[in-house]
Amino acid sequence: MKFSPRRLVLTLAAPVLAVVVAFVITSLVLMAVGDPVGKVWSTLLSEPRPRTLVNIFNSAITYYIAAVAVAIGFKMKLFNIGVDGQYRIAAFAAALVAGQGWLPGGLNIVLAMLVAMLVGGFWAGIAGWLKVTRGVSEVISTIMLNTISAGLVGWGLRTWGTRAEGSNTRNTTQIPESSQLDGLALVADAPNRVYTLVILAILVGIVYWFIINRTRFGFDVRATGESESAAVASGVKVPRMVLIAMIASGAVAGLISMPAFFGADHSYGLNFQEGVGFIGIGIALLGRNHPVGIAFAAVLWSWLEKASDGLQLQAGVSPALVYIIQGVILLAVVIAYEVVARFERRLEQKQVTRQLDTATPEGASA
């Protein structure tokens, strides 16, 4: 594929424009309520401490996998709103299996991840099956499945979870020490470590890029997302593609909790982080469903979250301001993508017109 500087600029224009718009709007909001604009931005943009930097990376790892899970559906114009439920029930099932320690060390980790992918894929497959056989919108079915998964996991914790003495909370059995990952010392002077399974996130991104861009399946996914009627005309079995895409999205969703589970939590309980699936939707949009773009978006999102911890102490501003910034970024990115897309189409139309005008004299003389 020939490198196109114009294409690269247009690709980067939308997210950059969205961030700039978010910066301007947030500054106006701060000025309107009388908060110190300069102090807020200096706090958010200041260099984080080593410990905070590790926390930023660790959260970004989780968000990245969630965003890739969402992006798989987006490629086919499927809105998998159920990533949160899929990752919840998959994490619980993996925790139950890993806690038994049936296999030693690394094999136990691999087994747990396979279980998580199978359960997550199955749970998303329910929504895919309802869509292709009954015409049920995946948005409705996945939202309902989110609630069902929360109920099932709550029941499972009461049934199989254990309660520590003097505590009212329940957790699954802690995984054996041989399956606990110490992390990677990637940040100097940090007392904590980056999750070892950052390798898993990188692998997920590479496999996602390869399948979408270098395989027939990926072509069918993109073709179906662009035009279902054209995909059918070219021989693509759309119902089968919908079902496979939903299962694949759910399987990746099942891996979301694995870095934190083996690197820090070691059991499933109150330490479970809710809402990651919905964060993944925003990051996938911001990253334009591209594995590299998603990586930058995940780090940005995580940076804003962790940097907000010092807003109240250093700037006297509520940390909830970050939610405004994130919300404005999402709104701005949708608008920016549409503006850039229209501009790109206009440039292509002008280029085609010039080519036709150039070719016309030659055709006329013939």
Short mmCIF file of C-alpha atoms in Angstrom, two decimals, residues 91-262:
data_model
loop_
_atom_site.label_atom_id
_atom_site.label_comp_id
_atom_site.label_asym_id
_atom_site.label_seq_id
_atom_site.Cartn_x
_atom_site.Cartn_y
_atom_site.Cartn_z
CA ALA A 91 -13.88 -13.07 34.88
CA PHE A 92 -15.93 -14.92 37.49
CA ALA A 93 -15.76 -18.22 35.60
CA ALA A 94 -12.00 -17.85 35.06
CA ALA A 95 -11.50 -17.03 38.76
CA LEU A 96 -13.38 -20.16 39.80
CA VAL A 97 -11.25 -22.35 37.54
CA ALA A 98 -7.93 -20.66 38.34
CA GLY A 99 -8.62 -20.85 42.07
CA GLN A 100 -8.78 -24.65 41.90
CA GLY A 101 -5.19 -24.85 40.68
CA TRP A 102 -5.80 -27.95 38.61
CA LEU A 103 -2.77 -27.18 36.46
CA PRO A 104 0.61 -25.85 37.57
CA GLY A 105 1.84 -22.25 37.16
CA GLY A 106 1.60 -20.89 33.64
CA LEU A 107 -0.69 -23.68 32.45
CA ASN A 108 -3.23 -22.59 35.04
CA ILE A 109 -3.08 -19.06 33.60
CA VAL A 110 -3.60 -20.32 30.05
CA LEU A 111 -6.52 -22.50 31.16
CA ALA A 112 -8.18 -19.58 32.93
CA MET A 113 -7.81 -17.35 29.87
CA LEU A 114 -9.29 -20.03 27.62
CA VAL A 115 -12.24 -20.39 29.99
CA ALA A 116 -12.70 -16.61 30.02
CA MET A 117 -12.73 -16.47 26.22
CA LEU A 118 -15.16 -19.36 25.94
CA VAL A 119 -17.58 -17.92 28.49
CA GLY A 120 -17.34 -14.38 27.12
CA GLY A 121 -17.81 -15.62 23.57
CA PHE A 122 -20.78 -17.75 24.58
CA TRP A 123 -22.45 -14.87 26.42
CA ALA A 124 -22.02 -12.52 23.45
CA GLY A 125 -23.10 -15.31 21.11
CA ILE A 126 -26.52 -15.33 22.75
CA ALA A 127 -27.08 -11.77 21.54
CA GLY A 128 -25.71 -12.67 18.10
CA TRP A 129 -28.01 -15.68 17.84
CA LEU A 130 -31.04 -13.61 18.84
CA LYS A 131 -30.16 -11.04 16.18
CA VAL A 132 -29.74 -13.45 13.27
CA THR A 133 -32.64 -15.77 14.15
CA ARG A 134 -35.19 -13.43 15.73
CA GLY A 135 -34.10 -9.99 14.56
CA VAL A 136 -33.56 -8.76 18.13
CA SER A 137 -31.38 -5.64 18.28
CA GLU A 138 -27.98 -6.42 19.79
CA VAL A 139 -28.23 -3.17 21.79
CA ILE A 140 -31.35 -4.36 23.63
CA SER A 141 -30.24 -7.95 24.11
CA THR A 142 -26.75 -7.08 25.36
CA ILE A 143 -28.11 -4.54 27.85
CA MET A 144 -30.47 -7.19 29.21
CA LEU A 145 -27.65 -9.74 29.32
CA ASN A 146 -25.55 -7.27 31.34
CA THR A 147 -28.18 -7.32 34.07
CA ILE A 148 -28.56 -11.10 33.91
CA SER A 149 -24.79 -11.60 34.19
CA ALA A 150 -24.67 -9.38 37.28
CA GLY A 151 -27.38 -11.49 38.90
CA LEU A 152 -25.73 -14.77 37.99
CA VAL A 153 -22.35 -13.67 39.31
CA GLY A 154 -23.94 -12.43 42.54
CA TRP A 155 -25.62 -15.80 42.98
CA GLY A 156 -22.38 -17.58 42.13
CA LEU A 157 -20.45 -15.63 44.77
CA ARG A 158 -23.02 -16.51 47.42
CA THR A 159 -22.89 -20.15 46.37
CA TRP A 160 -19.18 -20.77 45.74
CA GLY A 161 -17.50 -17.73 47.21
CA THR A 162 -15.83 -17.74 50.61
CA ARG A 163 -16.16 -15.09 53.31
CA ALA A 164 -13.17 -14.08 55.38
CA GLU A 165 -13.63 -14.08 59.14
CA GLY A 166 -15.00 -10.76 60.35
CA SER A 167 -16.00 -9.67 56.85
CA ASN A 168 -19.34 -9.55 55.03
CA THR A 169 -17.80 -9.71 51.57
CA ARG A 170 -17.32 -12.84 49.53
CA ASN A 171 -14.51 -13.73 47.15
CA THR A 172 -13.57 -16.69 45.02
CA THR A 173 -10.70 -18.90 46.15
CA GLN A 174 -7.36 -17.14 45.74
CA ILE A 175 -5.24 -18.52 42.94
CA PRO A 176 -2.05 -20.45 43.83
CA GLU A 177 1.14 -18.43 44.22
CA SER A 178 2.65 -20.20 41.24
CA SER A 179 0.03 -18.53 39.02
CA GLN A 180 0.46 -15.04 40.46
CA LEU A 181 2.43 -12.72 38.19
CA ASP A 182 4.78 -10.22 39.85
CA GLY A 183 4.73 -7.71 37.00
CA LEU A 184 7.39 -5.95 34.95
CA ALA A 185 9.68 -3.22 36.33
CA LEU A 186 9.26 -0.92 33.32
CA VAL A 187 9.15 2.37 35.27
CA ALA A 188 12.24 3.36 37.23
CA ASP A 189 11.83 4.15 40.95
CA ALA A 190 8.22 2.89 41.01
CA PRO A 191 7.27 0.70 43.99
CA ASN A 192 4.64 -1.05 41.88
CA ARG A 193 4.95 -2.83 38.56
CA VAL A 194 3.28 -2.93 35.17
CA TYR A 195 1.08 -5.98 34.65
CA THR A 196 2.96 -8.88 33.11
CA LEU A 197 0.02 -9.51 30.82
CA VAL A 198 0.66 -6.24 29.02
CA ILE A 199 2.04 -8.82 26.60
CA LEU A 200 -1.51 -10.16 26.23
CA ALA A 201 -2.82 -6.70 25.32
CA ILE A 202 -0.10 -6.27 22.69
CA LEU A 203 -0.88 -9.70 21.26
CA VAL A 204 -4.61 -8.90 21.14
CA GLY A 205 -3.87 -5.72 19.20
CA ILE A 206 -1.59 -7.47 16.69
CA VAL A 207 -4.03 -10.34 16.09
CA TYR A 208 -6.93 -7.88 15.72
CA TRP A 209 -5.01 -5.82 13.14
CA PHE A 210 -3.88 -8.88 11.19
CA ILE A 211 -7.32 -10.51 11.03
CA ILE A 212 -9.15 -7.32 10.08
CA ASN A 213 -6.64 -6.15 7.47
CA ARG A 214 -4.92 -9.27 6.14
CA THR A 215 -7.51 -12.07 6.04
CA ARG A 216 -10.61 -12.91 4.02
CA PHE A 217 -12.64 -12.95 7.21
CA GLY A 218 -11.52 -9.41 8.02
CA PHE A 219 -12.44 -8.29 4.50
CA ASP A 220 -15.91 -9.81 4.91
CA VAL A 221 -16.29 -8.06 8.26
CA ARG A 222 -15.36 -4.67 6.79
CA ALA A 223 -17.46 -5.24 3.68
CA THR A 224 -20.51 -6.14 5.74
CA GLY A 225 -20.01 -3.08 7.91
CA GLU A 226 -19.73 -0.77 4.89
CA SER A 227 -22.69 -2.18 2.97
CA GLU A 228 -24.66 -5.27 3.90
CA SER A 229 -26.36 -5.47 0.50
CA ALA A 230 -23.03 -5.27 -1.34
CA ALA A 231 -21.60 -7.95 0.97
CA VAL A 232 -24.52 -10.26 0.18
CA ALA A 233 -24.02 -9.64 -3.55
CA SER A 234 -20.37 -10.65 -3.22
CA GLY A 235 -21.28 -13.94 -1.56
CA VAL A 236 -20.82 -13.05 2.11
CA LYS A 237 -23.15 -14.93 4.46
CA VAL A 238 -24.10 -11.97 6.62
CA PRO A 239 -25.98 -13.86 9.42
CA ARG A 240 -22.98 -16.12 9.95
CA MET A 241 -20.64 -13.12 9.97
CA VAL A 242 -22.79 -11.33 12.55
CA LEU A 243 -22.75 -14.36 14.83
CA ILE A 244 -18.99 -14.92 14.47
CA ALA A 245 -18.23 -11.23 15.03
CA MET A 246 -20.31 -11.14 18.22
CA ILE A 247 -18.64 -14.30 19.53
CA ALA A 248 -15.20 -12.91 18.73
CA SER A 249 -16.04 -9.63 20.44
CA GLY A 250 -17.22 -11.50 23.54
CA ALA A 251 -14.14 -13.74 23.54
CA VAL A 252 -11.85 -10.70 23.61
CA ALA A 253 -14.08 -9.15 26.29
CA GLY A 254 -13.42 -12.21 28.40
CA LEU A 255 -9.73 -11.30 28.52
CA ILE A 256 -10.27 -7.79 29.91
CA SER A 257 -9.77 -8.70 33.56
CA MET A 258 -6.92 -11.16 33.07
CA PRO A 259 -3.98 -8.71 33.48
CA ALA A 260 -5.36 -7.32 36.75
CA PHE A 261 -6.56 -10.71 37.99
CA PHE A 262 -3.22 -12.47 37.70
#
